[in-house]
């Protein structure tokens, strides 16, 4: 009985390892690796256009969609449409239902600061409006955000930090404060 269990465990481990290796060889994911990102001073990073249906601007849209869009769909991996093809992402469904040309600005690990910069740019580009899909559990967690405004050197963030009086708490201070609140 023990011999059969060991044989089953080894077979399962080998099969999972082979499956993982094949996925890594034949798919461009995961998008979270550095090889699929390019640093952007304003947004934190953008996706590499070599990643499937990502356009030259680093977003998941067909070529030419960045011109004359009416609605900016802004968010993280849910807006991007992780685990579905681009035609089944919610921005594509919104465009199909409304007829409003919609540009998908969704990228995994984008957060509230990046959303602010994208809304600013989309409205300046002539969009009629923006839909920002906020997931409070992580979009307000500055420590996990793609955009580090406190270390940003772009003119946009230097100006916005001053104009909006933005301050990000350090991880150490935030963890210490949370611990004190749980254990008074």
PDB file of N, CA and C in Angstrom, residues 73-82 90 104-111 115 133-136 138-139:
ATOM      1  N   UNK A  73     -11.575  52.506 -19.987  1.00  0.00           N
ATOM      2  CA  UNK A  73     -11.838  51.468 -18.980  1.00  0.00           C
ATOM      3  C   UNK A  73     -10.540  51.278 -18.195  1.00  0.00           C
ATOM      4  N   UNK A  74     -10.584  51.577 -16.912  1.00  0.00           N
ATOM      5  CA  UNK A  74      -9.372  51.625 -16.095  1.00  0.00           C
ATOM      6  C   UNK A  74      -9.507  50.649 -14.933  1.00  0.00           C
ATOM      7  N   UNK A  75      -8.455  49.874 -14.698  1.00  0.00           N
ATOM      8  CA  UNK A  75      -8.477  48.935 -13.591  1.00  0.00           C
ATOM      9  C   UNK A  75      -7.255  48.043 -13.589  1.00  0.00           C
ATOM     10  N   UNK A  76      -7.357  46.968 -12.828  1.00  0.00           N
ATOM     11  CA  UNK A  76      -6.234  46.042 -12.699  1.00  0.00           C
ATOM     12  C   UNK A  76      -6.471  44.793 -13.543  1.00  0.00           C
ATOM     13  N   UNK A  77      -6.097  43.635 -13.032  1.00  0.00           N
ATOM     14  CA  UNK A  77      -6.189  42.396 -13.804  1.00  0.00           C
ATOM     15  C   UNK A  77      -7.623  42.033 -14.180  1.00  0.00           C
ATOM     16  N   UNK A  78      -8.600  42.463 -13.383  1.00  0.00           N
ATOM     17  CA  UNK A  78     -10.001  42.180 -13.725  1.00  0.00           C
ATOM     18  C   UNK A  78     -10.421  42.963 -14.969  1.00  0.00           C
ATOM     19  N   UNK A  79      -9.954  44.183 -15.094  1.00  0.00           N
ATOM     20  CA  UNK A  79     -10.251  44.986 -16.278  1.00  0.00           C
ATOM     21  C   UNK A  79      -9.466  44.459 -17.470  1.00  0.00           C
ATOM     22  N   UNK A  80      -8.217  44.104 -17.235  1.00  0.00           N
ATOM     23  CA  UNK A  80      -7.393  43.511 -18.290  1.00  0.00           C
ATOM     24  C   UNK A  80      -8.107  42.299 -18.890  1.00  0.00           C
ATOM     25  N   UNK A  81      -8.703  41.506 -18.014  1.00  0.00           N
ATOM     26  CA  UNK A  81      -9.397  40.300 -18.456  1.00  0.00           C
ATOM     27  C   UNK A  81      -8.534  39.066 -18.310  1.00  0.00           C
ATOM     28  N   UNK A  82      -7.860  38.943 -17.148  1.00  0.00           N
ATOM     29  CA  UNK A  82      -7.059  37.734 -16.921  1.00  0.00           C
ATOM     30  C   UNK A  82      -7.908  36.488 -17.136  1.00  0.00           C
ATOM     31  N   UNK A  90     -14.368  42.780 -19.770  1.00  0.00           N
ATOM     32  CA  UNK A  90     -15.542  43.628 -19.580  1.00  0.00           C
ATOM     33  C   UNK A  90     -15.487  44.904 -20.404  1.00  0.00           C
ATOM     34  N   UNK A 104      -9.132  49.714 -23.288  1.00  0.00           N
ATOM     35  CA  UNK A 104      -8.865  48.923 -22.088  1.00  0.00           C
ATOM     36  C   UNK A 104      -7.503  49.313 -21.496  1.00  0.00           C
ATOM     37  N   UNK A 105      -7.535  50.090 -20.421  1.00  0.00           N
ATOM     38  CA  UNK A 105      -6.320  50.490 -19.702  1.00  0.00           C
ATOM     39  C   UNK A 105      -6.039  49.563 -18.517  1.00  0.00           C
ATOM     40  N   UNK A 106      -6.615  48.381 -18.490  1.00  0.00           N
ATOM     41  CA  UNK A 106      -6.429  47.480 -17.364  1.00  0.00           C
ATOM     42  C   UNK A 106      -5.118  46.722 -17.417  1.00  0.00           C
ATOM     43  N   UNK A 107      -4.390  46.730 -16.306  1.00  0.00           N
ATOM     44  CA  UNK A 107      -3.135  45.986 -16.174  1.00  0.00           C
ATOM     45  C   UNK A 107      -3.043  45.499 -14.734  1.00  0.00           C
ATOM     46  N   UNK A 108      -2.664  44.241 -14.563  1.00  0.00           N
ATOM     47  CA  UNK A 108      -2.528  43.672 -13.227  1.00  0.00           C
ATOM     48  C   UNK A 108      -1.587  44.466 -12.348  1.00  0.00           C
ATOM     49  N   UNK A 109      -1.958  44.654 -11.111  1.00  0.00           N
ATOM     50  CA  UNK A 109      -1.274  45.374 -10.032  1.00  0.00           C
ATOM     51  C   UNK A 109      -1.309  46.885 -10.185  1.00  0.00           C
ATOM     52  N   UNK A 110      -2.086  47.390 -11.129  1.00  0.00           N
ATOM     53  CA  UNK A 110      -2.319  48.828 -11.134  1.00  0.00           C
ATOM     54  C   UNK A 110      -3.178  49.158  -9.926  1.00  0.00           C
ATOM     55  N   UNK A 111      -3.019  50.340  -9.397  1.00  0.00           N
ATOM     56  CA  UNK A 111      -3.769  50.759  -8.228  1.00  0.00           C
ATOM     57  C   UNK A 111      -4.235  52.201  -8.364  1.00  0.00           C
ATOM     58  N   UNK A 115      -4.430  54.749 -11.590  1.00  0.00           N
ATOM     59  CA  UNK A 115      -5.753  55.106 -12.104  1.00  0.00           C
ATOM     60  C   UNK A 115      -5.879  56.625 -12.245  1.00  0.00           C
ATOM     61  N   UNK A 133     -12.668  50.670 -12.423  1.00  0.00           N
ATOM     62  CA  UNK A 133     -13.073  49.482 -11.671  1.00  0.00           C
ATOM     63  C   UNK A 133     -12.125  49.332 -10.482  1.00  0.00           C
ATOM     64  N   UNK A 134     -12.616  49.691  -9.315  1.00  0.00           N
ATOM     65  CA  UNK A 134     -11.795  49.673  -8.108  1.00  0.00           C
ATOM     66  C   UNK A 134     -12.096  48.420  -7.294  1.00  0.00           C
ATOM     67  N   UNK A 135     -11.040  47.722  -6.904  1.00  0.00           N
ATOM     68  CA  UNK A 135     -11.143  46.575  -6.007  1.00  0.00           C
ATOM     69  C   UNK A 135     -10.476  47.005  -4.706  1.00  0.00           C
ATOM     70  N   UNK A 136     -11.261  47.446  -3.712  1.00  0.00           N
ATOM     71  CA  UNK A 136     -10.689  48.046  -2.507  1.00  0.00           C
ATOM     72  C   UNK A 136      -9.672  47.175  -1.764  1.00  0.00           C
ATOM     73  N   UNK A 138      -7.146  45.580  -2.733  1.00  0.00           N
ATOM     74  CA  UNK A 138      -5.738  45.795  -3.082  1.00  0.00           C
ATOM     75  C   UNK A 138      -5.460  47.097  -3.830  1.00  0.00           C
ATOM     76  N   UNK A 139      -6.450  47.748  -4.384  1.00  0.00           N
ATOM     77  CA  UNK A 139      -6.181  48.960  -5.156  1.00  0.00           C
ATOM     78  C   UNK A 139      -5.732  50.135  -4.301  1.00  0.00           C
TER      79      UNK A 139
END
